[in-house]
């Protein structure tokens, strides 16, 4: 443990995780303040889940420094885990138990006294809008209900740090919004949230700050809006063109657009003002088959930093 | 905090045993909660050896006549009952740490969430083994009661059968868990039954080792179930000798070795 804990929820320096000769996490630095919502973005295999598992003290680090809740996972894993709630990627619910029993049994793993755990479980099932299903078997729940149950379960020990690995993957829009709303309430209560996600809108909605990971390293870091401004321009013009027109369009945009990305089906032109870019193209006598002017999003940042090719 | 690669210390060394045991007991409590609804399934474990005792011990016993155990004349039922007791301790314990454990490890991912709590891999191992041990011992106690009722326990030494049943359960539960930690498919798991059946049939359960050629008899002497059979028979017939100590040491060593392997393997499997 460091001589003086940093006062941060999580602090990592040159953090590494190797499996054999493969470095899943290749020396990363980050700070997560208490009460902050912090996101890890990145393609599959970028090292997000490995990082999460190290923070959750479920996997020993191979090198570097890591401090979680003021303690060192290498020596104080049990004490750290006592204050962490985990929402794993796979629900890992106990399918042999009912909804309520899942909560009760899980609470007992934290050493919560029997009577206290029941009161807390009922309260949390209320929070997750699952009170009516408390006697149901886990298998009988919908995907959204299961996810809510997993979040409720993660909160049974009143953790000050909640780790969520892809909390809304596979959920329908209604279920996603309900999960977001609950997570937002947690954040209001001062709980530190650490999450991974593939959904850029989710990251923009929930995260105060985030890092984009790629191949075990951190490619960029900052608040969502700031990342967009730094990494890509404010607006994007997407053009669908006849092949014959492409040369002329590119000529017209030269010097105007900050960056042009040529995709098989369209051109993405990044710039301060999308309409201005479009006007230049029209003036050059090009008639696009399709036009979209939009604000740049985190997804543009993500694709710029981690490329468009599939990771696996 | 140093920048050199830290290794996660084994939890047992840095945690007071009381905490570890308390947490392991929560794993046992979880299983108890599951089977509270499945008591019929638990009951079946009592019935099987009882049926064997009636058909083989009492029925077949009429044809077989008496035998000698440690210089004492006993009926066939008195001979075979402690053998069935040992086999029951084995069967009652090993199912939970093989089939059930494999399901939890590979399919249910039950421990994925458990290990995010203060419970660690060692507590999972202790808890699951503890549960299997409790189950094997409960079956054994009931069967021992039946034996006593039928006049198949011949001496006050018979009281010691119960802790021995617990030890046999413990050794097989731990061994089952160690073996399961290496398994990859259901075919592997099914091979457990293939290994248990010859143990059940040939460990001196139904007849004395004297019927084997000496090489085979020696082979049986180093197999695990035989240790339990011989000790339980010595106690239930009231004919203990110093060889009992050797059998008990064997079972303890087996349990210890299996626990050590399990502890290593679970950490590799669940907390890589």
PDB file of N, CA and C in Angstrom, chain A residues 81-82 84 97 99-122 124 149 152-159, chain B residues 22-23 26-27 29-30 33 113-114 116-119:
ATOM      1  N   UNK A  81     -12.736  -5.562  -1.971  1.00  0.00           N
ATOM      2  CA  UNK A  81     -13.951  -6.127  -2.570  1.00  0.00           C
ATOM      3  C   UNK A  81     -15.180  -5.893  -1.698  1.00  0.00           C
ATOM      4  N   UNK A  82     -14.960  -5.759  -0.398  1.00  0.00           N
ATOM      5  CA  UNK A  82     -16.085  -5.542   0.514  1.00  0.00           C
ATOM      6  C   UNK A  82     -16.831  -4.252   0.172  1.00  0.00           C
ATOM      7  N   UNK A  84     -16.966  -2.939  -3.062  1.00  0.00           N
ATOM      8  CA  UNK A  84     -17.176  -2.858  -4.511  1.00  0.00           C
ATOM      9  C   UNK A  84     -18.421  -3.641  -4.908  1.00  0.00           C
ATOM     10  N   UNK A  97     -31.447 -20.422  -7.779  1.00  0.00           N
ATOM     11  CA  UNK A  97     -32.123 -19.679  -6.708  1.00  0.00           C
ATOM     12  C   UNK A  97     -33.146 -18.705  -7.285  1.00  0.00           C
ATOM     13  N   UNK A  99     -35.215 -14.964  -7.346  1.00  0.00           N
ATOM     14  CA  UNK A  99     -34.730 -13.587  -7.405  1.00  0.00           C
ATOM     15  C   UNK A  99     -34.335 -13.096  -6.019  1.00  0.00           C
ATOM     16  N   UNK A 100     -35.237 -13.247  -5.054  1.00  0.00           N
ATOM     17  CA  UNK A 100     -34.946 -12.773  -3.700  1.00  0.00           C
ATOM     18  C   UNK A 100     -33.765 -13.532  -3.087  1.00  0.00           C
ATOM     19  N   UNK A 101     -33.756 -14.858  -3.296  1.00  0.00           N
ATOM     20  CA  UNK A 101     -32.667 -15.664  -2.738  1.00  0.00           C
ATOM     21  C   UNK A 101     -31.307 -15.285  -3.328  1.00  0.00           C
ATOM     22  N   UNK A 102     -31.306 -14.904  -4.599  1.00  0.00           N
ATOM     23  CA  UNK A 102     -30.066 -14.413  -5.193  1.00  0.00           C
ATOM     24  C   UNK A 102     -29.520 -13.234  -4.389  1.00  0.00           C
ATOM     25  N   UNK A 103     -30.416 -12.356  -4.020  1.00  0.00           N
ATOM     26  CA  UNK A 103     -30.015 -11.165  -3.264  1.00  0.00           C
ATOM     27  C   UNK A 103     -29.547 -11.550  -1.856  1.00  0.00           C
ATOM     28  N   UNK A 104     -30.315 -12.416  -1.203  1.00  0.00           N
ATOM     29  CA  UNK A 104     -30.006 -12.778   0.187  1.00  0.00           C
ATOM     30  C   UNK A 104     -28.670 -13.507   0.274  1.00  0.00           C
ATOM     31  N   UNK A 105     -28.495 -14.499  -0.604  1.00  0.00           N
ATOM     32  CA  UNK A 105     -27.260 -15.286  -0.584  1.00  0.00           C
ATOM     33  C   UNK A 105     -26.059 -14.380  -0.872  1.00  0.00           C
ATOM     34  N   UNK A 106     -26.232 -13.481  -1.836  1.00  0.00           N
ATOM     35  CA  UNK A 106     -25.126 -12.606  -2.213  1.00  0.00           C
ATOM     36  C   UNK A 106     -24.751 -11.672  -1.065  1.00  0.00           C
ATOM     37  N   UNK A 107     -25.777 -11.158  -0.406  1.00  0.00           N
ATOM     38  CA  UNK A 107     -25.517 -10.274   0.735  1.00  0.00           C
ATOM     39  C   UNK A 107     -24.754 -10.976   1.840  1.00  0.00           C
ATOM     40  N   UNK A 108     -25.073 -12.258   2.024  1.00  0.00           N
ATOM     41  CA  UNK A 108     -24.388 -13.027   3.073  1.00  0.00           C
ATOM     42  C   UNK A 108     -22.911 -13.215   2.754  1.00  0.00           C
ATOM     43  N   UNK A 109     -22.561 -13.233   1.457  1.00  0.00           N
ATOM     44  CA  UNK A 109     -21.141 -13.338   1.082  1.00  0.00           C
ATOM     45  C   UNK A 109     -20.350 -12.122   1.576  1.00  0.00           C
ATOM     46  N   UNK A 110     -21.065 -11.014   1.809  1.00  0.00           N
ATOM     47  CA  UNK A 110     -20.404  -9.820   2.320  1.00  0.00           C
ATOM     48  C   UNK A 110     -20.421  -9.780   3.848  1.00  0.00           C
ATOM     49  N   UNK A 111     -21.002 -10.809   4.440  1.00  0.00           N
ATOM     50  CA  UNK A 111     -21.061 -10.845   5.896  1.00  0.00           C
ATOM     51  C   UNK A 111     -22.152  -9.959   6.481  1.00  0.00           C
ATOM     52  N   UNK A 112     -23.110  -9.545   5.672  1.00  0.00           N
ATOM     53  CA  UNK A 112     -24.211  -8.725   6.195  1.00  0.00           C
ATOM     54  C   UNK A 112     -25.115  -9.618   7.048  1.00  0.00           C
ATOM     55  N   UNK A 113     -25.477  -9.150   8.242  1.00  0.00           N
ATOM     56  CA  UNK A 113     -26.335  -9.971   9.104  1.00  0.00           C
ATOM     57  C   UNK A 113     -27.661 -10.300   8.421  1.00  0.00           C
ATOM     58  N   UNK A 114     -28.206 -11.470   8.795  1.00  0.00           N
ATOM     59  CA  UNK A 114     -29.398 -12.017   8.150  1.00  0.00           C
ATOM     60  C   UNK A 114     -30.559 -11.020   8.027  1.00  0.00           C
ATOM     61  N   UNK A 115     -30.877 -10.362   9.151  1.00  0.00           N
ATOM     62  CA  UNK A 115     -32.059  -9.501   9.141  1.00  0.00           C
ATOM     63  C   UNK A 115     -31.813  -8.267   8.265  1.00  0.00           C
ATOM     64  N   UNK A 116     -30.611  -7.708   8.393  1.00  0.00           N
ATOM     65  CA  UNK A 116     -30.271  -6.509   7.622  1.00  0.00           C
ATOM     66  C   UNK A 116     -30.299  -6.811   6.126  1.00  0.00           C
ATOM     67  N   UNK A 117     -29.840  -8.003   5.764  1.00  0.00           N
ATOM     68  CA  UNK A 117     -29.734  -8.310   4.347  1.00  0.00           C
ATOM     69  C   UNK A 117     -31.126  -8.435   3.726  1.00  0.00           C
ATOM     70  N   UNK A 118     -32.085  -8.926   4.484  1.00  0.00           N
ATOM     71  CA  UNK A 118     -33.441  -9.063   3.944  1.00  0.00           C
ATOM     72  C   UNK A 118     -34.050  -7.687   3.673  1.00  0.00           C
ATOM     73  N   UNK A 119     -33.907  -6.785   4.649  1.00  0.00           N
ATOM     74  CA  UNK A 119     -34.450  -5.439   4.482  1.00  0.00           C
ATOM     75  C   UNK A 119     -33.815  -4.756   3.272  1.00  0.00           C
ATOM     76  N   UNK A 120     -32.505  -4.890   3.186  1.00  0.00           N
ATOM     77  CA  UNK A 120     -31.771  -4.255   2.085  1.00  0.00           C
ATOM     78  C   UNK A 120     -32.181  -4.862   0.732  1.00  0.00           C
ATOM     79  N   UNK A 121     -32.339  -6.183   0.708  1.00  0.00           N
ATOM     80  CA  UNK A 121     -32.704  -6.855  -0.543  1.00  0.00           C
ATOM     81  C   UNK A 121     -34.064  -6.377  -1.031  1.00  0.00           C
ATOM     82  N   UNK A 122     -35.017  -6.264  -0.101  1.00  0.00           N
ATOM     83  CA  UNK A 122     -36.356  -5.834  -0.501  1.00  0.00           C
ATOM     84  C   UNK A 122     -36.344  -4.406  -1.039  1.00  0.00           C
ATOM     85  N   UNK A 124     -33.810  -2.920  -2.465  1.00  0.00           N
ATOM     86  CA  UNK A 124     -33.140  -2.868  -3.758  1.00  0.00           C
ATOM     87  C   UNK A 124     -34.000  -3.459  -4.880  1.00  0.00           C
ATOM     88  N   UNK A 149     -31.659  -6.961 -12.057  1.00  0.00           N
ATOM     89  CA  UNK A 149     -31.373  -7.778 -10.868  1.00  0.00           C
ATOM     90  C   UNK A 149     -29.871  -7.794 -10.576  1.00  0.00           C
ATOM     91  N   UNK A 152     -29.042  -4.584  -8.973  1.00  0.00           N
ATOM     92  CA  UNK A 152     -29.515  -4.590  -7.577  1.00  0.00           C
ATOM     93  C   UNK A 152     -28.588  -5.437  -6.710  1.00  0.00           C
ATOM     94  N   UNK A 153     -28.198  -6.584  -7.231  1.00  0.00           N
ATOM     95  CA  UNK A 153     -27.313  -7.474  -6.488  1.00  0.00           C
ATOM     96  C   UNK A 153     -25.979  -6.778  -6.186  1.00  0.00           C
ATOM     97  N   UNK A 154     -25.478  -6.034  -7.182  1.00  0.00           N
ATOM     98  CA  UNK A 154     -24.193  -5.352  -6.998  1.00  0.00           C
ATOM     99  C   UNK A 154     -24.260  -4.310  -5.894  1.00  0.00           C
ATOM    100  N   UNK A 155     -25.493  -3.860  -5.569  1.00  0.00           N
ATOM    101  CA  UNK A 155     -25.629  -2.774  -4.593  1.00  0.00           C
ATOM    102  C   UNK A 155     -25.916  -3.284  -3.188  1.00  0.00           C
ATOM    103  N   UNK A 156     -25.991  -4.605  -3.027  1.00  0.00           N
ATOM    104  CA  UNK A 156     -26.446  -5.176  -1.752  1.00  0.00           C
ATOM    105  C   UNK A 156     -25.544  -4.761  -0.583  1.00  0.00           C
ATOM    106  N   UNK A 157     -24.265  -4.564  -0.847  1.00  0.00           N
ATOM    107  CA  UNK A 157     -23.354  -4.230   0.253  1.00  0.00           C
ATOM    108  C   UNK A 157     -23.164  -2.724   0.396  1.00  0.00           C
ATOM    109  N   UNK A 158     -24.024  -1.939  -0.224  1.00  0.00           N
ATOM    110  CA  UNK A 158     -23.878  -0.482  -0.243  1.00  0.00           C
ATOM    111  C   UNK A 158     -22.467  -0.064  -0.638  1.00  0.00           C
ATOM    112  N   UNK A 159     -22.023  -0.479  -1.821  1.00  0.00           N
ATOM    113  CA  UNK A 159     -20.649  -0.188  -2.231  1.00  0.00           C
ATOM    114  C   UNK A 159     -20.449   1.287  -2.544  1.00  0.00           C
TER     115      UNK A 159
ATOM    116  N   UNK B  22     -15.766 -18.566   8.126  1.00  0.00           N
ATOM    117  CA  UNK B  22     -17.077 -17.920   8.154  1.00  0.00           C
ATOM    118  C   UNK B  22     -17.580 -17.691   6.729  1.00  0.00           C
ATOM    119  N   UNK B  23     -16.687 -17.252   5.857  1.00  0.00           N
ATOM    120  CA  UNK B  23     -17.091 -17.003   4.478  1.00  0.00           C
ATOM    121  C   UNK B  23     -17.390 -18.307   3.751  1.00  0.00           C
ATOM    122  N   UNK B  26     -20.790 -19.519   4.247  1.00  0.00           N
ATOM    123  CA  UNK B  26     -21.827 -18.857   3.452  1.00  0.00           C
ATOM    124  C   UNK B  26     -22.029 -19.592   2.128  1.00  0.00           C
ATOM    125  N   UNK B  27     -20.933 -20.197   1.635  1.00  0.00           N
ATOM    126  CA  UNK B  27     -21.042 -21.000   0.407  1.00  0.00           C
ATOM    127  C   UNK B  27     -21.865 -22.263   0.702  1.00  0.00           C
ATOM    128  N   UNK B  29     -24.135 -22.431   3.033  1.00  0.00           N
ATOM    129  CA  UNK B  29     -25.504 -21.972   3.251  1.00  0.00           C
ATOM    130  C   UNK B  29     -26.243 -21.776   1.925  1.00  0.00           C
ATOM    131  N   UNK B  30     -25.515 -21.349   0.922  1.00  0.00           N
ATOM    132  CA  UNK B  30     -26.117 -21.181  -0.405  1.00  0.00           C
ATOM    133  C   UNK B  30     -26.636 -22.533  -0.920  1.00  0.00           C
ATOM    134  N   UNK B  33     -29.723 -23.648   0.816  1.00  0.00           N
ATOM    135  CA  UNK B  33     -30.907 -22.932   0.346  1.00  0.00           C
ATOM    136  C   UNK B  33     -31.441 -23.545  -0.950  1.00  0.00           C
ATOM    137  N   UNK B 113     -19.534 -14.128 -10.080  1.00  0.00           N
ATOM    138  CA  UNK B 113     -20.058 -13.069  -9.229  1.00  0.00           C
ATOM    139  C   UNK B 113     -19.634 -13.258  -7.774  1.00  0.00           C
ATOM    140  N   UNK B 114     -19.527 -14.493  -7.354  1.00  0.00           N
ATOM    141  CA  UNK B 114     -19.166 -14.763  -5.952  1.00  0.00           C
ATOM    142  C   UNK B 114     -17.790 -14.192  -5.630  1.00  0.00           C
ATOM    143  N   UNK B 116     -16.384 -11.668  -6.686  1.00  0.00           N
ATOM    144  CA  UNK B 116     -16.333 -10.217  -6.587  1.00  0.00           C
ATOM    145  C   UNK B 116     -16.674  -9.767  -5.168  1.00  0.00           C
ATOM    146  N   UNK B 117     -17.060 -10.704  -4.314  1.00  0.00           N
ATOM    147  CA  UNK B 117     -17.361 -10.408  -2.914  1.00  0.00           C
ATOM    148  C   UNK B 117     -16.126 -10.751  -2.076  1.00  0.00           C
ATOM    149  N   UNK B 118     -16.172 -10.549  -0.767  1.00  0.00           N
ATOM    150  CA  UNK B 118     -15.011 -10.929   0.038  1.00  0.00           C
ATOM    151  C   UNK B 118     -14.664 -12.425  -0.031  1.00  0.00           C
ATOM    152  N   UNK B 119     -15.565 -13.245  -0.547  1.00  0.00           N
ATOM    153  CA  UNK B 119     -15.277 -14.671  -0.697  1.00  0.00           C
ATOM    154  C   UNK B 119     -14.213 -14.862  -1.779  1.00  0.00           C
TER     155      UNK B 119
END
